[in-house]
Coordinates of C-alpha atoms and ligand atoms in Angstrom, one line a residue:
M263 CA -3.5 11.6 154.2
E264 CA -5.7 13.3 156.7
Q265 CA -4.4 10.9 159.4
L266 CA -0.8 11.7 158.4
L267 CA -1.4 15.4 158.7
A268 CA -3.2 15.0 162.0
Q269 CA -0.3 13.0 163.4
N270 CA 2.1 15.7 162.3
K271 CA 0.0 18.6 163.5
P272 CA 2.0 19.3 166.7
W273 CA 5.2 19.6 164.6
I274 CA 3.5 21.7 161.9
D275 CA 2.1 24.1 164.5
E276 CA 5.3 24.4 166.4
T277 CA 7.3 25.1 163.2
W278 CA 4.8 27.5 161.9
D279 CA 4.8 29.5 165.2
K280 CA 8.6 29.8 165.2
M281 CA 8.6 30.8 161.6
V282 CA 6.0 33.5 161.9
D283 CA 7.7 34.9 165.0
K284 CA 10.9 35.3 163.1
L285 CA 9.3 36.7 159.9
R286 CA 7.3 39.2 161.9
K287 CA 10.6 40.7 163.2
V288 CA 12.3 40.5 159.8
S289 CA 9.4 42.1 158.0
V290 CA 10.4 45.3 159.9
T291 CA 14.1 45.2 159.2
T292 CA 13.5 44.6 155.5
R293 CA 10.6 47.1 155.2
N294 CA 12.2 49.0 152.2
T295 CA 14.4 46.3 150.7
L296 CA 14.4 43.3 148.4
P297 CA 16.8 40.7 149.9
L298 CA 18.5 37.9 148.1
G299 CA 20.6 36.4 150.9
T300 CA 22.3 37.0 154.2
D301 CA 26.0 38.1 154.7
E302 CA 28.4 36.6 157.2
T303 CA 26.8 38.6 160.1
G304 CA 23.4 37.1 159.2
K305 CA 22.0 40.4 157.8
Y306 CA 20.0 40.4 154.6
D307 CA 21.5 42.2 151.6
D308 CA 19.3 44.4 149.4
K309 CA 18.8 44.0 145.6
S310 CA 16.4 46.9 145.1
G311 CA 19.0 49.2 143.6
G312 CA 19.3 50.1 139.9
K313 CA 16.5 48.7 137.8
A314 CA 15.8 45.9 140.3
G315 CA 15.5 43.4 137.5
S316 CA 16.8 40.3 139.3
W317 CA 14.6 37.2 138.8
T318 CA 14.6 36.8 142.6
N319 CA 13.1 40.2 143.5
G320 CA 9.5 39.0 143.7
F321 CA 10.1 36.4 146.4
W322 CA 10.3 38.7 149.4
P323 CA 7.0 40.5 148.7
G324 CA 5.7 36.9 148.0
I325 CA 6.7 35.7 151.4
M326 CA 5.2 38.8 153.0
W327 CA 1.8 38.2 151.1
L328 CA 1.8 34.6 152.3
M329 CA 2.2 35.8 155.8
Y330 CA -0.4 38.5 155.4
A331 CA -2.9 35.9 153.9
A332 CA -2.3 33.7 156.9
T333 CA -2.2 36.2 159.7
G334 CA -3.8 39.5 158.5
E335 CA -1.0 41.4 160.1
D336 CA -0.3 44.8 158.6
T337 CA 3.5 44.6 159.1
F338 CA 3.6 41.9 156.3
R339 CA 1.3 43.9 154.0
Q340 CA 3.4 47.1 154.3
T341 CA 6.7 45.3 153.4
A342 CA 5.0 43.5 150.6
E343 CA 3.5 46.7 149.1
N344 CA 6.8 48.5 149.3
G345 CA 8.6 45.6 147.5
E346 CA 5.9 45.6 144.8
E347 CA 6.3 49.3 144.2
T348 CA 10.1 49.0 143.9
L349 CA 9.5 46.4 141.2
D350 CA 7.9 49.1 139.0
K351 CA 11.4 50.2 138.1
A352 CA 12.0 46.8 136.5
L353 CA 8.5 46.7 134.8
E354 CA 9.2 50.1 133.2
A355 CA 12.6 48.9 131.9
Y356 CA 11.2 46.6 129.3
E357 CA 14.4 45.5 127.7
I358 CA 16.0 44.1 130.9
L359 CA 13.1 41.7 131.4
H360 CA 13.3 38.0 130.9
H361 CA 11.1 34.9 131.2
D362 CA 11.2 35.1 135.0
V363 CA 8.5 37.7 135.1
G364 CA 6.2 35.1 136.7
F365 CA 8.6 34.7 139.7
M366 CA 8.8 38.5 139.9
W367 CA 5.1 39.6 139.6
H368 CA 2.7 36.7 140.0
I369 CA 3.6 36.2 143.6
S370 CA 4.0 40.0 144.4
A371 CA 1.4 42.0 142.4
G372 CA -0.6 38.9 141.5
A373 CA -0.8 37.9 145.2
N374 CA -1.8 41.5 146.1
Y375 CA -4.6 41.5 143.5
K376 CA -5.8 38.1 144.7
L377 CA -5.9 39.1 148.3
T378 CA -7.0 42.7 148.2
G379 CA -8.5 43.3 144.7
N380 CA -6.0 46.1 144.1
E381 CA -6.5 47.2 140.4
K382 CA -3.0 48.7 140.1
S383 CA -1.5 45.3 141.1
K384 CA -3.7 43.5 138.6
N385 CA -2.4 45.8 135.8
R386 CA 1.2 45.2 136.9
N387 CA 0.6 41.5 136.6
L388 CA -1.1 41.8 133.2
H389 CA 1.9 43.8 131.9
A390 CA 4.2 41.1 133.2
A391 CA 2.1 38.4 131.4
A392 CA 2.3 40.4 128.1
V393 CA 6.1 40.5 128.5
L394 CA 6.1 36.7 128.9
A395 CA 3.7 36.1 126.0
A396 CA 5.9 38.3 123.7
R397 CA 8.8 35.8 124.3
Y398 CA 6.9 32.9 122.6
N399 CA 8.5 31.4 119.5
V400 CA 5.7 30.5 117.1
N401 CA 7.6 28.0 115.1
G402 CA 9.2 26.3 118.1
E403 CA 6.2 26.6 120.4
F404 CA 8.3 27.6 123.3
I405 CA 9.0 30.6 125.5
K406 CA 12.6 31.7 125.4
A407 CA 14.5 32.2 128.6
W408 CA 17.0 35.1 128.2
N409 CA 17.8 37.9 125.9
E410 CA 21.4 37.7 124.6
D411 CA 21.8 37.1 120.9
D412 CA 23.5 33.7 121.3
V413 CA 20.8 32.3 123.6
Q414 CA 17.6 33.1 121.7
G415 CA 16.7 29.4 121.4
W416 CA 17.4 28.5 125.1
V417 CA 14.6 27.1 127.1
I418 CA 15.0 26.3 130.8
I419 CA 12.9 24.0 133.0
D420 CA 12.5 26.7 135.6
S421 CA 10.1 28.4 133.2
M422 CA 7.4 25.9 134.3
L423 CA 6.9 28.2 137.3
N424 CA 6.4 31.2 135.1
V425 CA 3.7 29.8 132.8
P426 CA 1.0 30.0 135.6
L427 CA 1.1 33.8 135.0
L428 CA -0.2 33.1 131.4
Y429 CA -3.0 30.8 132.6
W430 CA -4.1 33.5 135.0
A431 CA -3.9 36.3 132.4
A432 CA -5.9 34.2 129.9
K433 CA -8.7 33.9 132.4
E434 CA -8.5 37.5 133.6
T435 CA -8.7 38.9 130.1
N436 CA -10.6 36.1 128.4
N437 CA -7.7 35.7 125.9
I438 CA -7.3 32.0 125.2
A439 CA -4.1 32.6 123.3
M440 CA -2.2 33.1 126.6
K441 CA -3.4 29.7 127.7
Q442 CA -2.5 28.1 124.4
M443 CA 1.0 29.5 124.6
A444 CA 1.4 28.2 128.1
M445 CA 0.2 24.8 127.1
H446 CA 2.4 24.6 124.0
H447 CA 5.4 25.5 126.1
A448 CA 4.5 23.0 128.7
D449 CA 4.1 20.3 126.0
K450 CA 7.5 21.2 124.5
T451 CA 9.3 21.0 127.8
L452 CA 7.5 17.8 128.6
A453 CA 8.5 16.2 125.2
N454 CA 12.2 17.2 125.4
H455 CA 13.3 18.3 128.9
I456 CA 12.1 15.3 130.8
R457 CA 14.1 12.2 130.2
P458 CA 12.3 8.8 130.2
D459 CA 13.7 8.0 133.7
G460 CA 12.1 11.1 135.2
S461 CA 15.3 13.1 135.4
V462 CA 15.3 16.6 133.8
Y463 CA 17.6 18.7 131.6
H464 CA 18.1 22.2 132.8
I465 CA 18.6 24.0 129.5
L466 CA 17.8 22.9 125.9
N467 CA 18.7 24.8 122.8
Y468 CA 16.3 25.1 119.9
D469 CA 16.7 26.3 116.3
I470 CA 14.8 29.6 116.4
E471 CA 13.7 29.4 112.8
T472 CA 12.6 25.7 112.5
G473 CA 11.9 25.0 116.1
E474 CA 14.1 21.8 116.0
C475 CA 15.5 20.8 119.4
L476 CA 19.3 20.9 119.1
G477 CA 20.2 19.4 122.5
P478 CA 21.4 20.5 125.9
A479 CA 23.0 24.0 126.2
S480 CA 25.9 25.1 128.3
H481 CA 25.6 27.2 131.5
T482 CA 23.7 24.5 133.3
Q483 CA 23.4 25.1 137.0
G484 CA 24.2 21.4 137.6
Y485 CA 27.4 19.5 137.4
D486 CA 27.6 18.9 133.7
V487 CA 25.6 19.6 130.5
E488 CA 24.6 16.2 129.2
H489 CA 24.0 13.9 132.1
S490 CA 23.4 16.2 135.1
S491 CA 20.4 16.1 137.2
W492 CA 20.3 19.5 138.9
S493 CA 17.9 18.9 141.8
R494 CA 16.3 22.4 141.8
G495 CA 15.5 21.9 138.1
Q496 CA 13.9 18.6 139.0
A497 CA 11.9 20.4 141.7
W498 CA 10.8 23.1 139.3
A499 CA 9.5 20.4 137.0
I500 CA 7.5 18.6 139.8
Y501 CA 5.8 21.8 141.0
G502 CA 5.5 23.4 137.5
Y503 CA 3.7 20.4 135.9
V504 CA 1.3 19.9 138.8
L505 CA 0.5 23.6 138.5
S506 CA -0.1 23.1 134.7
Y507 CA -2.4 20.2 135.6
I508 CA -4.3 22.4 138.2
H509 CA -4.8 25.1 135.6
T510 CA -5.8 22.9 132.6
G511 CA -7.0 19.5 133.9
E512 CA -4.7 17.8 131.4
Q513 CA -3.7 14.4 132.8
R514 CA -0.3 14.4 131.0
Y515 CA 0.9 17.2 133.1
L516 CA 0.0 15.4 136.3
D517 CA 1.7 12.2 135.0
A518 CA 4.8 14.2 134.3
A519 CA 4.8 15.8 137.8
K520 CA 4.4 12.3 139.3
N521 CA 7.2 10.8 137.2
V522 CA 9.7 13.4 138.2
A523 CA 8.5 13.2 141.8
H524 CA 9.2 9.5 141.9
Y525 CA 12.7 10.1 140.6
F526 CA 13.2 12.8 143.2
I527 CA 12.0 10.7 146.1
A528 CA 14.2 7.8 144.9
N529 CA 17.2 10.1 145.1
V530 CA 16.6 11.9 148.4
V531 CA 16.2 8.7 150.5
S532 CA 20.0 8.2 150.4
T533 CA 20.7 11.7 151.8
D534 CA 18.2 11.7 154.6
Y535 CA 15.6 13.6 152.5
V536 CA 17.8 16.6 151.9
P537 CA 18.6 16.9 148.1
L538 CA 22.1 17.1 146.8
S539 CA 22.5 20.0 144.4
D540 CA 23.0 17.6 141.6
F541 CA 21.8 14.0 141.9
R542 CA 24.4 12.9 139.3
A543 CA 27.6 14.4 140.4
P544 CA 30.8 13.0 142.0
A545 CA 30.4 11.9 145.6
E546 CA 32.7 14.6 146.8
P547 CA 32.4 17.5 147.4
V548 CA 28.9 17.2 148.9
Y549 CA 26.8 20.2 147.9
L550 CA 23.2 20.2 149.3
D551 CA 20.4 22.3 147.9
T552 CA 17.7 22.8 150.6
S553 CA 15.8 25.1 148.2
A554 CA 15.2 22.1 145.9
G555 CA 13.7 20.2 148.9
A556 CA 11.3 23.0 149.7
I557 CA 10.2 23.5 146.1
A558 CA 9.7 19.7 145.6
A559 CA 7.7 19.6 148.9
C560 CA 5.4 22.3 147.6
G561 CA 4.9 20.3 144.4
M562 CA 4.3 17.0 146.2
I563 CA 1.8 18.5 148.5
E564 CA -0.2 19.7 145.5
I565 CA 0.1 16.3 143.8
A566 CA -1.2 14.7 147.0
K567 CA -4.3 17.0 146.9
V568 CA -5.2 15.9 143.3
V569 CA -4.4 12.2 143.0
P570 CA -6.9 9.5 144.0
E571 CA -7.3 8.6 147.7
F572 CA -4.9 5.7 148.0
E573 CA -2.1 7.5 146.2
K574 CA -2.1 10.6 148.4
K575 CA -0.1 9.4 151.3
M576 CA 3.1 8.7 149.5
Y577 CA 3.5 12.2 148.2
M578 CA 2.4 13.9 151.5
D579 CA 4.7 11.6 153.4
A580 CA 7.7 12.5 151.2
A581 CA 6.9 16.2 151.5
L582 CA 6.7 16.0 155.3
K583 CA 9.9 14.0 155.5
M584 CA 11.7 16.6 153.3
M585 CA 10.4 19.5 155.3
K586 CA 11.3 17.9 158.6
A587 CA 14.8 17.2 157.4
L588 CA 15.2 20.9 156.6
V589 CA 13.8 22.0 159.9
D590 CA 15.9 19.5 161.9
N591 CA 19.3 20.4 160.4
H592 CA 19.1 23.3 158.0
C593 CA 17.0 26.0 159.6
D594 CA 17.8 28.9 161.9
F595 CA 14.9 30.2 163.9
T596 CA 17.0 32.4 166.2
D597 CA 18.0 36.0 165.8
N598 CA 21.5 35.0 164.7
S599 CA 20.5 35.3 161.1
E600 CA 17.6 37.1 159.3
A601 CA 17.2 34.0 157.1
I602 CA 15.5 30.8 158.2
L603 CA 16.6 28.3 155.6
L604 CA 20.3 27.6 155.3
N605 CA 22.4 25.5 152.8
V606 CA 20.8 26.6 149.6
T607 CA 23.1 26.1 146.6
G608 CA 22.6 28.7 143.9
S609 CA 24.5 26.8 141.3
Y610 CA 26.8 23.8 141.5
A611 CA 30.3 24.7 142.9
A612 CA 29.8 28.4 142.4
D613 CA 27.5 29.6 145.1
F614 CA 26.9 26.9 147.7
H615 CA 25.5 26.5 151.2
V616 CA 24.1 30.0 151.5
S617 CA 20.7 31.5 152.3
R618 CA 18.6 32.5 149.2
V619 CA 15.3 34.2 149.2
Y620 CA 13.8 31.7 146.7
G621 CA 14.6 28.8 149.1
E622 CA 13.0 30.9 152.0
Y623 CA 9.9 31.5 149.8
Y624 CA 9.2 27.9 149.1
F625 CA 10.0 26.8 152.7
V626 CA 7.4 29.3 153.9
E627 CA 4.9 28.3 151.1
A628 CA 5.2 24.6 152.0
M629 CA 4.5 25.4 155.7
Y630 CA 1.6 27.6 154.6
K631 CA 0.2 24.6 152.6
L632 CA 0.8 22.2 155.5
K633 CA -1.2 24.5 157.8
G634 CA -4.0 24.4 155.3
F635 CA -3.9 28.1 154.3
E636 CA -5.2 29.3 151.0
P637 CA -5.1 30.8 148.4
M638 CA -2.2 29.6 146.4
F639 CA -0.6 32.4 144.4
W640 CA 0.6 30.5 141.4
Ligands
LIG193 N1 15.5 30.1 138.2 C1 16.9 30.1 138.5 C2 17.3 29.1 139.5 O1 16.5 28.3 140.0 O2 18.4 29.1 139.9

């Protein structure tokens, strides 16, 4: 693996420098905003209005903290701090919050605390963890996703990126219950969301009284409810389970991450290492999801770090191939657009080939990992 990284160092360095140059400029134009994506002129929108409760609102501060951790430049810290303060509106509006509080606070306030020791940020993140823990269904041993009356038993695979917030809070407060909830949830999704072939359901519905799994639920972000294989969902599983392994040392989580990674790699080889939005959809129209490639790359880099020596190369090689494919054909490092990563698909056929801040975040995080920077925020 070291040899592979050394061979790719010129590419990694060149890409990193272009990325940092662009983000440095955009850190100024977004100083008081929380972007989701760019408009037709290439300018970022701003989702900081109202109660700022969108699940995507932690990613911009998260990118800025990654850049601050890597460069120490104050421009990134200022924009990150502003975004984190804006998110207080959402934290105070308890009822609007959902299971995505990990995406919102663990990489904004949590990153701030990790990097600077800021006590206010630590408290924000602990409040977010308490919100997540309160969503745990004791009989079902899962964390519910959303709030509406008719979705109280819905569990989505994306949640595997939210449970690291609970592992962190358990350690920080010496409250093992938070870790137990995270592991029960991880075990439940492992048992039911992951199909034997390594593909993954997006949403499963549970009986909220008995905890029985009732099968897939509607509103999938993939092509269809029963057979779909929504690539970003597969990527959430790869990265989410390896993170659960890193936090607990339980081999079954690493095995799950590897299983889904093998399935993912087998699928992307036929599309030049850029994932389709759904691996099991009609051949036409072609919807790509570059965000899935970036998230899966982050997961595979982490898998490569923890598997035995002679397994490492396969995961790192796939991660590099996916990142190179994004850089070669799906990135804009010019000033024509404020976003770098193009051709993200938000959900199948509804919101395709756009820029999205979560894709941008994982692209930046994967490059940060390839450069060898630490710490990881999850
Ligand atoms: N977590 C929502 C999504 O990936 O679209």
